Structure formats: structure tokens, C-alpha cells
CSV table of C-alpha atoms and ligand atoms in Angstrom, one decimal:
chain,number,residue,atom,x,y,z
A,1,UNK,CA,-31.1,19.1,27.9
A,2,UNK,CA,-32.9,22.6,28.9
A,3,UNK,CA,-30.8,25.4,27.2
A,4,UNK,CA,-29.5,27.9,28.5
A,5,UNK,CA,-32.3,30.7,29.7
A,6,UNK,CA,-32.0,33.9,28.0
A,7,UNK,CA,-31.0,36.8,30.0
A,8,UNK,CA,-33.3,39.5,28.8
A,9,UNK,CA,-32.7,41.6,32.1
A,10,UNK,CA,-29.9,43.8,33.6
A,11,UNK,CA,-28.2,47.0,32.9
A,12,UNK,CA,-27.6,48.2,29.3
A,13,UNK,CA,-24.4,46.6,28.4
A,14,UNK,CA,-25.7,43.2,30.1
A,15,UNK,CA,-28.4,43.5,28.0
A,16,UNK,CA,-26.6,44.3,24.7
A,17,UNK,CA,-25.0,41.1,25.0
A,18,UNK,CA,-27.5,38.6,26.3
A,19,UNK,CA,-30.9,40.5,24.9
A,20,UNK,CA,-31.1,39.2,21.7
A,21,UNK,CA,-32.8,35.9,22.6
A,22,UNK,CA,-33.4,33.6,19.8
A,23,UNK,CA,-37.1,32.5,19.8
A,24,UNK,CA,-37.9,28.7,20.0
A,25,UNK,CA,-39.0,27.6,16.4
A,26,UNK,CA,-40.9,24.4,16.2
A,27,UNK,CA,-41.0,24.3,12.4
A,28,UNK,CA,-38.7,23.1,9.6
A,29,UNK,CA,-37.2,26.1,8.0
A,30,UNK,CA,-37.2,25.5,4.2
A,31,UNK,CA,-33.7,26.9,4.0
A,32,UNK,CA,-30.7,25.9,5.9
A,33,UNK,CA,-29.8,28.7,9.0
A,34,UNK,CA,-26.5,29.5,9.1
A,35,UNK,CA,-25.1,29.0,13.2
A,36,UNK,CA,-22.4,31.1,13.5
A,37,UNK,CA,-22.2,30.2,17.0
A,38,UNK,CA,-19.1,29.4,18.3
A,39,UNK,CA,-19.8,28.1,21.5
A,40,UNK,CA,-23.4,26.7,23.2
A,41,UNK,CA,-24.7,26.7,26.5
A,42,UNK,CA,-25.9,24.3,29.1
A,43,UNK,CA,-27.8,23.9,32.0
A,44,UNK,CA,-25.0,22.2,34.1
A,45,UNK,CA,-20.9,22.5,34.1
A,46,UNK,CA,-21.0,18.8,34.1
A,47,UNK,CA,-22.8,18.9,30.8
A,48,UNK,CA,-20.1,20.7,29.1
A,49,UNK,CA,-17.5,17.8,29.7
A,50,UNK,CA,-20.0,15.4,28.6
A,51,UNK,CA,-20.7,16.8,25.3
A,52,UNK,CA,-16.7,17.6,24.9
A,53,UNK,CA,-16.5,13.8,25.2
A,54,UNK,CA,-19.2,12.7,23.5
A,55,UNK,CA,-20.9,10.9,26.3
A,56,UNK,CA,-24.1,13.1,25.3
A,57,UNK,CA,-25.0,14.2,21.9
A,58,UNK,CA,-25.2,17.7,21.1
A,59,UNK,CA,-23.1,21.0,20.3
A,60,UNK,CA,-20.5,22.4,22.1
A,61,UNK,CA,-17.4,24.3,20.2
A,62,UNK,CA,-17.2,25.5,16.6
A,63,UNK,CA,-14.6,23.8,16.3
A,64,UNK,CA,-16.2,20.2,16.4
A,65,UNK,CA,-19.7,20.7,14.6
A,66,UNK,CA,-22.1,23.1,14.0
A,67,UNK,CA,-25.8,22.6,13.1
A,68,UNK,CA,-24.8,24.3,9.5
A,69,UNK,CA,-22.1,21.6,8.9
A,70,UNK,CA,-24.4,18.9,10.5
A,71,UNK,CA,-26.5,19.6,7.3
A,72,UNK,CA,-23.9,19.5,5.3
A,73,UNK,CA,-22.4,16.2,6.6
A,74,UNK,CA,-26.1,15.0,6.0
A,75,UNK,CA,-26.4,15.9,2.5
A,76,UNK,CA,-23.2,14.4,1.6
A,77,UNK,CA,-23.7,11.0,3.0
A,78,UNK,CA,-26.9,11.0,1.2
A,79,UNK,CA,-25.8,11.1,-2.2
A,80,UNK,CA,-22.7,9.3,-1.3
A,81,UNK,CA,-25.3,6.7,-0.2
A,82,UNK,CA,-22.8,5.9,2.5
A,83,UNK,CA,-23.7,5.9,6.4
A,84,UNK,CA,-21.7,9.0,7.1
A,85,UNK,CA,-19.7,12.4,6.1
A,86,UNK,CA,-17.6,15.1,7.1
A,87,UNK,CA,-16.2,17.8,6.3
A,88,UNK,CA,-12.6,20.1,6.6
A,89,UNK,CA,-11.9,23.6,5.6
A,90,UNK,CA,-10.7,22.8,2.2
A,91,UNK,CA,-10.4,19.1,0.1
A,92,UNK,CA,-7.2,19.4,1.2
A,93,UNK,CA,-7.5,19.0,4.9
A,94,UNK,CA,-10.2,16.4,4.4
A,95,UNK,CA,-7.6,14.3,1.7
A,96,UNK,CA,-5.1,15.1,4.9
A,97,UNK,CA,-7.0,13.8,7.8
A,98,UNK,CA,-8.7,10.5,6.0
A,99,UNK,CA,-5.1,9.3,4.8
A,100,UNK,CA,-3.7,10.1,8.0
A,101,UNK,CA,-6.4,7.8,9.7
A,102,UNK,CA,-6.5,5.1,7.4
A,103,UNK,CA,-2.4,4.7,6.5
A,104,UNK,CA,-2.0,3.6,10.0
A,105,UNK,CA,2.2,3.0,10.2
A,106,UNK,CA,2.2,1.8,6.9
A,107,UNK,CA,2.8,3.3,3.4
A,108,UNK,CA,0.4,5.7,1.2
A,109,UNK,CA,0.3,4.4,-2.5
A,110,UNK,CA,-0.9,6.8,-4.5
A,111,UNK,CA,-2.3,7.1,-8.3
A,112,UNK,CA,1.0,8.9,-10.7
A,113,UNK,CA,-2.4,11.1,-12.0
A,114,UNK,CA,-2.3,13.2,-8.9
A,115,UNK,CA,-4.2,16.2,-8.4
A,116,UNK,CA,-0.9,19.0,-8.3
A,117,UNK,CA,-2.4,20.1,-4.8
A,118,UNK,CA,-2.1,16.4,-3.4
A,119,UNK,CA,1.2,15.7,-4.9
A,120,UNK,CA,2.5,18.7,-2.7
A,121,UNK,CA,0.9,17.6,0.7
A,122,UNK,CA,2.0,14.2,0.0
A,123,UNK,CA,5.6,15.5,-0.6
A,124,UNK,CA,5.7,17.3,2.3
A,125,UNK,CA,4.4,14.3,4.8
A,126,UNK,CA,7.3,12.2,3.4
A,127,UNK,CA,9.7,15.3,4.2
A,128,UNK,CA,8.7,16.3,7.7
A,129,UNK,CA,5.9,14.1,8.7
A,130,UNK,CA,8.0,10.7,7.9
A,131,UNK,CA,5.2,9.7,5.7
A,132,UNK,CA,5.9,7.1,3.0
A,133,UNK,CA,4.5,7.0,-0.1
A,134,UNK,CA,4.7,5.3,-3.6
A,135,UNK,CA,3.2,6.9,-6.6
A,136,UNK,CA,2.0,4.3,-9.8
A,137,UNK,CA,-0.5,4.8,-12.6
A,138,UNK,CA,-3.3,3.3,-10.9
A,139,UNK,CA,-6.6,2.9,-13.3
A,140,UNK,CA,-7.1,-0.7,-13.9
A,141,UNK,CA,-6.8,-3.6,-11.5
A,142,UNK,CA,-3.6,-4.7,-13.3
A,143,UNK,CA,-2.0,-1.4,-12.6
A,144,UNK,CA,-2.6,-1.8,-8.7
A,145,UNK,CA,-1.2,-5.4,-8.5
A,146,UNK,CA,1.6,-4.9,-10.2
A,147,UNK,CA,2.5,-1.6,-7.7
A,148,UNK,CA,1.4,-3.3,-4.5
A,149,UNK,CA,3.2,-4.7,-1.4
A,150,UNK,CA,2.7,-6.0,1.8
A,151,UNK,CA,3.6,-2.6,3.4
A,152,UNK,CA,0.6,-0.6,1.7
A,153,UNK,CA,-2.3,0.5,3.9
A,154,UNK,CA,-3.9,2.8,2.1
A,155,UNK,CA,-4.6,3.1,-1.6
A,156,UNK,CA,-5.4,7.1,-3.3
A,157,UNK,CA,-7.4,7.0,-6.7
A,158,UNK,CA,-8.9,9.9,-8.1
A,159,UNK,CA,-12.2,9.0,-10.1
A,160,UNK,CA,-11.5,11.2,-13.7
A,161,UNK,CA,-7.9,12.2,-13.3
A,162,UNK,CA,-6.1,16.2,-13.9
A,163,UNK,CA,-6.1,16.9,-16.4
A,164,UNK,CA,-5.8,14.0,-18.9
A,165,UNK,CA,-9.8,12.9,-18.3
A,166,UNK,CA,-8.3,9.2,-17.7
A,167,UNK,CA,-11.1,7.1,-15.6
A,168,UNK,CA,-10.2,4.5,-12.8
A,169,UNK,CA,-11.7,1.6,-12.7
A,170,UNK,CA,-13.6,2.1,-8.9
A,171,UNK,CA,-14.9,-1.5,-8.5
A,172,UNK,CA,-11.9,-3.5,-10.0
A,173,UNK,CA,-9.4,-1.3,-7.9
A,174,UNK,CA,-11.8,-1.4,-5.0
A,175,UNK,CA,-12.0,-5.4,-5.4
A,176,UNK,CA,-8.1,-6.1,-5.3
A,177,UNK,CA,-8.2,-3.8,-2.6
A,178,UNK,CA,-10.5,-6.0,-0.8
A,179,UNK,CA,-8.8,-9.2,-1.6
A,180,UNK,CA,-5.5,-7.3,-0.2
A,181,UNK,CA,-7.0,-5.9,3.2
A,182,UNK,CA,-6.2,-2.3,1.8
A,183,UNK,CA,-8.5,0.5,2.8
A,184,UNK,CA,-9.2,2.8,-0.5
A,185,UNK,CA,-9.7,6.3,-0.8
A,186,UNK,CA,-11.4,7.7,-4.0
A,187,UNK,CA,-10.5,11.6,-4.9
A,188,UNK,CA,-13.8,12.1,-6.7
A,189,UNK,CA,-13.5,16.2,-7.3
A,190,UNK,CA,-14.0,16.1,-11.2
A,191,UNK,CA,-16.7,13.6,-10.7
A,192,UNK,CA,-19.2,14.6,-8.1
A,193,UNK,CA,-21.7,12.2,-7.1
A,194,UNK,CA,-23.4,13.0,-9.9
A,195,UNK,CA,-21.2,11.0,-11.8
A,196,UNK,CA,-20.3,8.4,-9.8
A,197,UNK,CA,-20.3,7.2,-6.4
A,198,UNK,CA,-17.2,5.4,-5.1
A,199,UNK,CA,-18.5,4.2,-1.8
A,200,UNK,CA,-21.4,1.8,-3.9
A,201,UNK,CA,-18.5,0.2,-6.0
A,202,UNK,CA,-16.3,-0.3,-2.7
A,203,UNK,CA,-14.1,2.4,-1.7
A,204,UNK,CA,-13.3,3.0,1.8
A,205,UNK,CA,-13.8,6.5,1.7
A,206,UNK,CA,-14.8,9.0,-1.1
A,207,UNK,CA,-13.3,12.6,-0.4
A,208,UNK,CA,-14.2,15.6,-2.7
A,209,UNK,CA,-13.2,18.9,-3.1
A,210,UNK,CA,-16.3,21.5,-2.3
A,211,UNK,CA,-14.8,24.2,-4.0
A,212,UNK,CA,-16.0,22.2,-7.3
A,213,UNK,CA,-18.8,21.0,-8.4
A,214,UNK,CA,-20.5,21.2,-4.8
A,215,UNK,CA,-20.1,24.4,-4.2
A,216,UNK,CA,-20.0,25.2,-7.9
A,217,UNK,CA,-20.0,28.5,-7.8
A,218,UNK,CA,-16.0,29.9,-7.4
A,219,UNK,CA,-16.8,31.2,-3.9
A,220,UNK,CA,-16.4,28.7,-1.5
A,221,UNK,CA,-13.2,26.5,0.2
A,222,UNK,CA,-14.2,23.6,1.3
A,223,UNK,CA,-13.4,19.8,1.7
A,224,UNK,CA,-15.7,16.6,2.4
A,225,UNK,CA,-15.1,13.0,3.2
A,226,UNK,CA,-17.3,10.0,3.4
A,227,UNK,CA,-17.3,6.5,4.4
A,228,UNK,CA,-18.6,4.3,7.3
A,229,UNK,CA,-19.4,5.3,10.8
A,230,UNK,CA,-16.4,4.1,12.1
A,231,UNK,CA,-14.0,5.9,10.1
A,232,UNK,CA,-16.2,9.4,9.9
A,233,UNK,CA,-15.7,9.2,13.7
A,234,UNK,CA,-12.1,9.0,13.3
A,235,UNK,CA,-12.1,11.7,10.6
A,236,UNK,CA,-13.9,14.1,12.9
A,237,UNK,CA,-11.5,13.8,15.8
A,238,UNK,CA,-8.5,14.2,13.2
A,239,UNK,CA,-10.5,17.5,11.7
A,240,UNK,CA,-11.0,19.1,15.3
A,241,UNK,CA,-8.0,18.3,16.9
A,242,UNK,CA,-5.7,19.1,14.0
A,243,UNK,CA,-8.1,22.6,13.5
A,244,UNK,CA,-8.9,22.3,10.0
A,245,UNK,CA,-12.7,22.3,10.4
A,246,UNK,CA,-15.2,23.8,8.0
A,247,UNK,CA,-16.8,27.2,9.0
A,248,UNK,CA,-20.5,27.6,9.4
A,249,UNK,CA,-20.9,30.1,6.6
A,250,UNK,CA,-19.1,28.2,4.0
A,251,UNK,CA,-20.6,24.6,5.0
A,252,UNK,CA,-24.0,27.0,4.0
A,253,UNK,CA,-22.6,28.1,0.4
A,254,UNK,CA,-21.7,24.4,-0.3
A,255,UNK,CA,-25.4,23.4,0.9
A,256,UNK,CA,-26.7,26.1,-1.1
A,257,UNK,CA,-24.6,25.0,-4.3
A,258,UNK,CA,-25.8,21.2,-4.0
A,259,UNK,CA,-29.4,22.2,-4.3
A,260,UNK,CA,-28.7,22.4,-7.9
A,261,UNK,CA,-25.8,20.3,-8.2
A,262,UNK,CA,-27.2,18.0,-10.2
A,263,UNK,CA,-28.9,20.1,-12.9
A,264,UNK,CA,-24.9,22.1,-13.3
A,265,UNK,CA,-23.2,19.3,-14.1
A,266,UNK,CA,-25.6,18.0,-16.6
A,267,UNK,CA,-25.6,21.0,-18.8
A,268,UNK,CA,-21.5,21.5,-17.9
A,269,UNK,CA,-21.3,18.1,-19.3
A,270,UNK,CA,-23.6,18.6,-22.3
A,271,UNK,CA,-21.4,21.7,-23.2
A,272,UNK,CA,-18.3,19.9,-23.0
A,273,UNK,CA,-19.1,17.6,-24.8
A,274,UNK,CA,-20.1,20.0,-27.5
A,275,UNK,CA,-16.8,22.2,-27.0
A,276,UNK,CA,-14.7,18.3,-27.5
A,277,UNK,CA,-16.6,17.7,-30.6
A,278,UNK,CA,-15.6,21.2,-31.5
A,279,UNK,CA,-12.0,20.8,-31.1
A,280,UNK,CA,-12.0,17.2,-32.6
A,281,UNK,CA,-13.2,18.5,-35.6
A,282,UNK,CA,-10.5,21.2,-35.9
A,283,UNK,CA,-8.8,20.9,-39.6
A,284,UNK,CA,-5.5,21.4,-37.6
A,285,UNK,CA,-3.4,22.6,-34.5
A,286,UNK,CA,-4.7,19.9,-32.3
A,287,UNK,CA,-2.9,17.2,-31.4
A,288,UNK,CA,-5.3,15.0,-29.0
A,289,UNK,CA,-8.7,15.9,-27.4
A,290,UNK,CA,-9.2,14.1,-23.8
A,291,UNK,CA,-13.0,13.6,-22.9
A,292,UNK,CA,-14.8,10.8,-21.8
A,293,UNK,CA,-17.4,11.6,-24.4
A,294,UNK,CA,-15.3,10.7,-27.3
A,295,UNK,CA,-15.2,7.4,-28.9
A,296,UNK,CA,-11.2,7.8,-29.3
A,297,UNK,CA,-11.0,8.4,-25.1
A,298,UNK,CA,-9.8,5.0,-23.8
A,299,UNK,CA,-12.3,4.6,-21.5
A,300,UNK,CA,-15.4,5.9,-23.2
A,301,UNK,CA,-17.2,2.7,-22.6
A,302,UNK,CA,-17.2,3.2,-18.8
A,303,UNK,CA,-18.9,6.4,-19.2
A,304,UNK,CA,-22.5,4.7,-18.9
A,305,UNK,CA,-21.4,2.1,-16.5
A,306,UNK,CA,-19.2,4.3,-14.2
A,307,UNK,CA,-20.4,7.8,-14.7
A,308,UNK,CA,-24.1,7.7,-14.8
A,309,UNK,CA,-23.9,8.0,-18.0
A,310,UNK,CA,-22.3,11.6,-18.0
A,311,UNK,CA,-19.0,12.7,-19.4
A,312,UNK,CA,-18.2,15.3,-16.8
A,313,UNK,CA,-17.3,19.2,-17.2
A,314,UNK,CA,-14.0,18.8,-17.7
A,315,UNK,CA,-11.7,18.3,-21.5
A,316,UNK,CA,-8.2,18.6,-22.4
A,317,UNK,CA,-6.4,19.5,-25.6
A,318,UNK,CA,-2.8,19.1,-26.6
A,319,UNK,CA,-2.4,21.7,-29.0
A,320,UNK,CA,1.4,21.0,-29.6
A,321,UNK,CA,3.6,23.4,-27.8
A,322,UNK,CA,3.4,25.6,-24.7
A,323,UNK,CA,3.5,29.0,-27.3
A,324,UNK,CA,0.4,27.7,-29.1
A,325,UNK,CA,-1.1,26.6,-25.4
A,326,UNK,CA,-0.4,30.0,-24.7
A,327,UNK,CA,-1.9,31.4,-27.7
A,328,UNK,CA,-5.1,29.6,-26.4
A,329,UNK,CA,-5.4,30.4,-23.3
A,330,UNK,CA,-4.7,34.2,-23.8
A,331,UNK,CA,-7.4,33.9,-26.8
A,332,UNK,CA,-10.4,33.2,-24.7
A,333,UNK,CA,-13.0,35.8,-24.1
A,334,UNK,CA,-16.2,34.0,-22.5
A,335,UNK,CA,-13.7,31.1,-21.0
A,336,UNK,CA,-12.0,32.8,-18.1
A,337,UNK,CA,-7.7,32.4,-17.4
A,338,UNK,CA,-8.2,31.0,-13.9
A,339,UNK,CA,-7.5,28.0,-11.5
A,340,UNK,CA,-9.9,25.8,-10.3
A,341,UNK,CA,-12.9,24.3,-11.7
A,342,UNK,CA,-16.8,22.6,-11.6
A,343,UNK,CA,-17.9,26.2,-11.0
A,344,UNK,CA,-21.2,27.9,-13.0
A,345,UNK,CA,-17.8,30.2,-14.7
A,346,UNK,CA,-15.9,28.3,-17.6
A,347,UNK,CA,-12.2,28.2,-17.2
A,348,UNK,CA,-8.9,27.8,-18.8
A,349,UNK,CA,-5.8,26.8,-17.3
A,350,UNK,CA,-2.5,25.7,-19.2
A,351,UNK,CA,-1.5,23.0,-16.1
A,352,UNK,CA,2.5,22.7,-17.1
A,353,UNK,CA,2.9,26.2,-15.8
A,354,UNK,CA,0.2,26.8,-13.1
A,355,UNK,CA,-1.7,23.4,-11.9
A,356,UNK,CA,1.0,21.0,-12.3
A,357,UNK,CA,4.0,23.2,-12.0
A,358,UNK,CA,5.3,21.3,-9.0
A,359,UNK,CA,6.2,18.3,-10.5
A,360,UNK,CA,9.0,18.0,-12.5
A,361,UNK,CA,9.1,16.6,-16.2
A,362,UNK,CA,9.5,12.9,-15.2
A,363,UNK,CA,6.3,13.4,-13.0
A,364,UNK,CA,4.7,15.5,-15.7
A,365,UNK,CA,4.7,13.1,-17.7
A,366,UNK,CA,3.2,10.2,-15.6
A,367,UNK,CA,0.4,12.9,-15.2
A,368,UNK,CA,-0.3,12.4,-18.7
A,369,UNK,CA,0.5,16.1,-19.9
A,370,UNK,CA,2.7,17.8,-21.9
A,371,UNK,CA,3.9,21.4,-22.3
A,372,UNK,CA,1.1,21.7,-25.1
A,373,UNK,CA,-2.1,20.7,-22.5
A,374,UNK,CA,-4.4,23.2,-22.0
A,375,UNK,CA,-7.2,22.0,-19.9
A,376,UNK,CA,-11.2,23.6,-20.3
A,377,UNK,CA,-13.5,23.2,-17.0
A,378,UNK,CA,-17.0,24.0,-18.5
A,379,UNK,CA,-19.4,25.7,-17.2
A,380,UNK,CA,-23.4,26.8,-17.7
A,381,UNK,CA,-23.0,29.5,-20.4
A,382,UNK,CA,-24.3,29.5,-23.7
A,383,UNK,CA,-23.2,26.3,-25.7
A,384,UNK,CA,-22.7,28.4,-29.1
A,385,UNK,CA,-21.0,30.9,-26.8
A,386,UNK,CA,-18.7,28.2,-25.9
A,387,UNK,CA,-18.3,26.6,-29.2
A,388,UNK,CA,-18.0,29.8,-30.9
A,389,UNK,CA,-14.8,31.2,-28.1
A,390,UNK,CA,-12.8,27.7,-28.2
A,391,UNK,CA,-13.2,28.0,-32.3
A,392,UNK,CA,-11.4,31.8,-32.1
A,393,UNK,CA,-8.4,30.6,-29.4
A,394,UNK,CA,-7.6,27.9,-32.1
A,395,UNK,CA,-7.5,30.4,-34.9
A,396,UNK,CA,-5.2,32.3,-32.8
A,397,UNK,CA,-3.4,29.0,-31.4
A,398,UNK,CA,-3.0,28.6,-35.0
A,399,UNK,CA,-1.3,32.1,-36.1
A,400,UNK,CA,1.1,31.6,-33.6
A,401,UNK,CA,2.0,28.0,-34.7
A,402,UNK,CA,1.8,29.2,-38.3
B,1,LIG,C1,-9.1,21.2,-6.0
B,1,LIG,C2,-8.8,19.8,-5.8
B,1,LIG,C3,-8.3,19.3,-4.6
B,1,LIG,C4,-7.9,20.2,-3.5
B,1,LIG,O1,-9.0,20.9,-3.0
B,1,LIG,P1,-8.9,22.3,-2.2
B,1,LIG,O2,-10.4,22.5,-1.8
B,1,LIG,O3,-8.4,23.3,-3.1
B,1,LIG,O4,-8.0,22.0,-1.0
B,1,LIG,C5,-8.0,17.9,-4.5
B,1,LIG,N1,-8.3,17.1,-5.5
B,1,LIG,C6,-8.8,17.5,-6.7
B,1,LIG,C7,-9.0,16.5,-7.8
B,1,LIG,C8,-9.0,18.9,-6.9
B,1,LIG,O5,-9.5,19.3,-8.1
């Protein structure tokens, strides 16, 4: 396909719109452009309908793909090491859309461990979209027999859940699955692919929140999905036709933030696993310490068969009650009082009253938190500086209990 020839001629405001031609590069730019593009051109009408129906390859609308996201989408497969990816304006729409394609008519089970975000879309589906879903503590095989029926479609893990740091097991759930003719979709947002990889242990679909780890730097919404062909082609048409797709500019700052992807979460993890060691050790005022890299985590063993050997960025730590949470939190001077996570910045958040505050107690609970959680996503500072600020919040958790 010829593209469109650039008008270079005319009077002044003809030329103010079509004069800046874009000269033909023949060479691999080392950094991905950004297309802003909304729309491209073509050398026939006819050509237009063939591209909007995908009888021949190639851009046509923002709203469907963009060279920017194309190299996003091709990222993400690649270290999802599965044949295809997508991607939606925020984790959100992408958990959205792949559900949506893969629940068919039937009903959505769904791990109890639910990221608060997921519990609220799900809610709403059941309430005005006649969506039907079942929530059960899903982490071991055992777990999913026992919730599983006939009607089930589609089954929603998340890889390390929010904010207890409980692990899944991805290939036992992903065999029964199998055995059941039940599609699986991994949440793998506190993971990255770093850590683990759900599509090589049999998931259907691995969906991730960007605005973590793979953007990983707190300024970027964004959503991906990955999986076969087949059902990336179905995710697309779901992402377009619903409207939810990913914008040019931010597909960029989530292929910008994966370039060192890798290198963040290893030191995240290495100073989280410090910070745990340091809380564990407190004398008093804690109650429980959740990360994988402790021996008293119930699923510490999986860490070198399921997580690459990497505990991940994020801990939490019951200190007892939501005054002495409070205390905490409020303490903190290098981790920062914020939502989110899997950013370079190292958070705090007490969940019972931001995160997690949809669910009521009975739901709280199945989440595996109490009013006393406060949960610590690490980031790339200083480890002493890290060590050093969680040691002054408990002093001052410990005033206020005292
Ligand atoms: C943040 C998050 C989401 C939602 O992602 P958004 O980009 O905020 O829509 C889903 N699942 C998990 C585990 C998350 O941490």
C-alpha cells in the first residue's frame, strides 16, 4: 500500500495543515516513536473498508492500534512467551474485556483474594450487566474443586494476592482447569513476568495491570492481556468496540518502563525482603509479617519454583489494630501515604480503609486482612533508608498502642 502523498503545496493554511510531511526512514529507530496519529491515509476509499475489516493489515483509527501500542503488544507477548497481547486503557478494562470474552453465557468464579478494584467491576456486572459470579479462596487445586460446577466458564486467579502476599498455585489450578474445559485467567499485577509467567504453567490468559510494575514509575494507566491468537483477536474487537483502548503516549511510558523492568523488581524485591526481615524481628507490636521471603509465609517453598526465585515488592504487616495501623502509616517519612504500587516510589496504604474499603467485613475477611493490615509496596530507594523509616513507624505504632 502507497501512502498517502504529502501535500507540500497550496495556499498558507493548506499548507499549515498538510506541510509537515514526515520523511521516509528506512532505519530501526533505537527508541520507540510515539504515533499520535489518530487516523492514516490511503491510496484508495476501498482500502479504508479493507483495513476497518481486517481484510488487509495495516492502521486505520486510533482507536484499534497504533504503531506505539503494536510495540507494546509485542513486548508483552514476549516475555509472557505467549503468541499474542493487548492492551486497554487501564488493567481494568483489559480484566473487563478478557472475562467478557471468555465467560461466554456462563458464570465467572472468582478468587475471595480479589484485587478491591476487581471486586467492584465484578459487582457491578452482576447488578446491571446480569453477570454471574461466585467468589472462593482459590490457591490450591483443592480449593478450585471443591468451588466448581458445571456452569463455570471462566476461572479469575490473581498470582500473589492484595494484600495478604498468598501465592496460587498457577499450574495445579491451571491443570484442573484443563481437566474441566475451564478457560483461566491469571491477574498477575504484583507479579510481573519477572516473577512468573502464567501462560507457561497453563493459564488461558495472563492480564496485568501497567500502572505497576510495567510502567513502574506512578505515571502511567494502563492495562494488558495475553493469551493465544485466537482470544487476543477477540480481546481487540472487545477493546475497540467497547472504547477502552490504550492511548499512544501512555502505551510509550509503559514501553519505556519495561526497558528496566526487570532490574526494578529485583532490587524492589531485595528491599522487601530486607524491610520483612526488619519487621519480623520487631521485639513487639507486630502481629504477623506476610512475604513470600519468609520461612513462616505458607507458600515460601514456591518462591523458587513459581516466582523465579524472587519474593516480589510487595509485604504486609498486621500490627494489631487500625489506631496502631494508623500510627504506621502516618509515621513514614521516605515511604509515601499513597495507593497503588510496583512503582520506583515506596508506598504505604492501610487497605481496610482505602484499597479494600468496598467489601464489607465478611469479604474482608476472605481477603485475608484485618483492620490492623498495613500493606508496604517497595520500591528502589536506599535499603537502610527503608529499613531505617519502617523501624521509626513501629516506634510510633508502638506509642500509640502503649
Ligand atoms: C491496580 C490493579 C488492578 C487494576 O488496574 P488499573 O490499572 O488500576 O485499572 C487490577 N488488579 C490488581 C492486582 C491491581 O493491583
Amino acid at each position: 500500500m502507497e501512502p498517502t502523498p504529502p501535500r507540500t503545496t497550496g495556499g498558507f493554511a493548506t499548507r499549515a495543515v498538510h506541510g509537515a510531511t514526515v520523511p521516509p526512514v528506512g532505519q530501526h529507530p533505537v527508541s520507540v516513536p510515539i504515533h499520535p496519529s489518530a487516523t492514516w491515509g490511503t491510496a484508495t476509499s476501498a482500502e479504508v473498508g479493507d483495513l476497518l475489516t481486517d481484510e488487509v493489515a495495516g492502521y486505520v483509527y486510533g482507536r484499534y492500534d497504533n504503531p506505539t501500542s503494536t510495540a507494546l503488544h509485542a513486548v508483552i507477548g514476549s516475555l509472557h512467551e505467549a503468541p499474542a497481547a493487548w492492551s486497554a486503557a487501564s488493567g481494568t478494562a483489559a480484566i473487563h474485556a478478557v472475562l467478557d470474552v471468555l465467560r461466554g453465557e456462563g458464570r465467572v468464579l472468582a478468587t475471595a483474594m480479589l484485587y478491591g478494584g476487581t471486586w467492584a467491576l465484578l459487582r457491578r456486572l452482576e447488578r446491571d450487566a446480569g453477570w454471574k459470579v461466585d467468589h472462593a479462596p482459590l490457591l490450591t487445586a483443592a480449593d478450585l474443586r471443591a468451588a466448581l460446577t458445571d456452569e463455570h466458564t471462566v476461572v479469575h486467579v490473581e498470582t500473589i494476592a492484595n494484600p495478604s502476599t498468598a501465592i496460587a498455585d498457577i499450574p495445579a489450578i491451571a491443570a484442573v482447569c484443563q481437566e474441566r474445559g475451564v478457560e483461566l485467567v491469571v491477574d498477575n499485577t504484583f507479579a510481573s513476568p519477572v516473577l512468573c509467567r502464567p501462560v507457561t504453567l497453563g493459564a488461558t490468559a495472563v492480564v496485568e495491570s501497567a500502572t505497576k510494575f510495567l510502567g513502574g514509575h506512578g505515571d502511567v494507566v494502563a492495562g494488558v492481556v495475553a493469551g493465544s491468537d485466537e482470544l487476543v483477536g477477540r480481546v481487540r474487537e472487545h477493546v475497540y468496540e467497547l472504547g477502552g483502548s490504550l492511548g499512544p503516549f501512555e502505551a510509550w511510558l509503559v514501553v519505556r518502563g519495561i526497558q528496566t523492568l526487570a532490574l526494578r523488581v529485583r532490587q524492589a524485591s531485595a528491599n522487601a525482603t530486607a524491610v520483612a526481615a526488619e519487621l519480623a524481628a520487631a521485639p513487639r507490636g507486630v502481629v504477623a509479617v506476610h512475604h513470600p521471603s519468609l520461612d513462616a509465609h505458607p507458600q515460601h517453598a514456591m518462591v523458587p519454583t513459581m516466582l523465579s526465585g524472587l519474593p516480589g515488592a510487595l509485604l504486609a504487616v498486621d500490627l494489631g489494630s487500625r489506631p496502631a495501623a494508623e500510627a504506621f502509616a502516618d509515621a513514614c517519612r521516605v515511604f509515601v501515604r499513597a495507593a497503588s504500587l510496583g512503582g520506583t516510589h515506596s508506598l504505604v496504604l492501610h487497605p481496610a480503609s482505602t484499597s479494600h474499603r468496598q467489601l464489607r467485613d465478611d469479604e474482608l475477611r476472605l481477603a485475608g486482612l484485618g483492620p490492623g493490615t498495613v500493606r508496604l509496596s517497595v520500591g528502589v530507594e536506599e535499603t537502610e533508608d527503608l529499613v531505617a523509616d519502617v523501624r521509626h513507624a513501629l516506634a510510633a505504632a508502638d506509642d500509640h498502642a502503649a
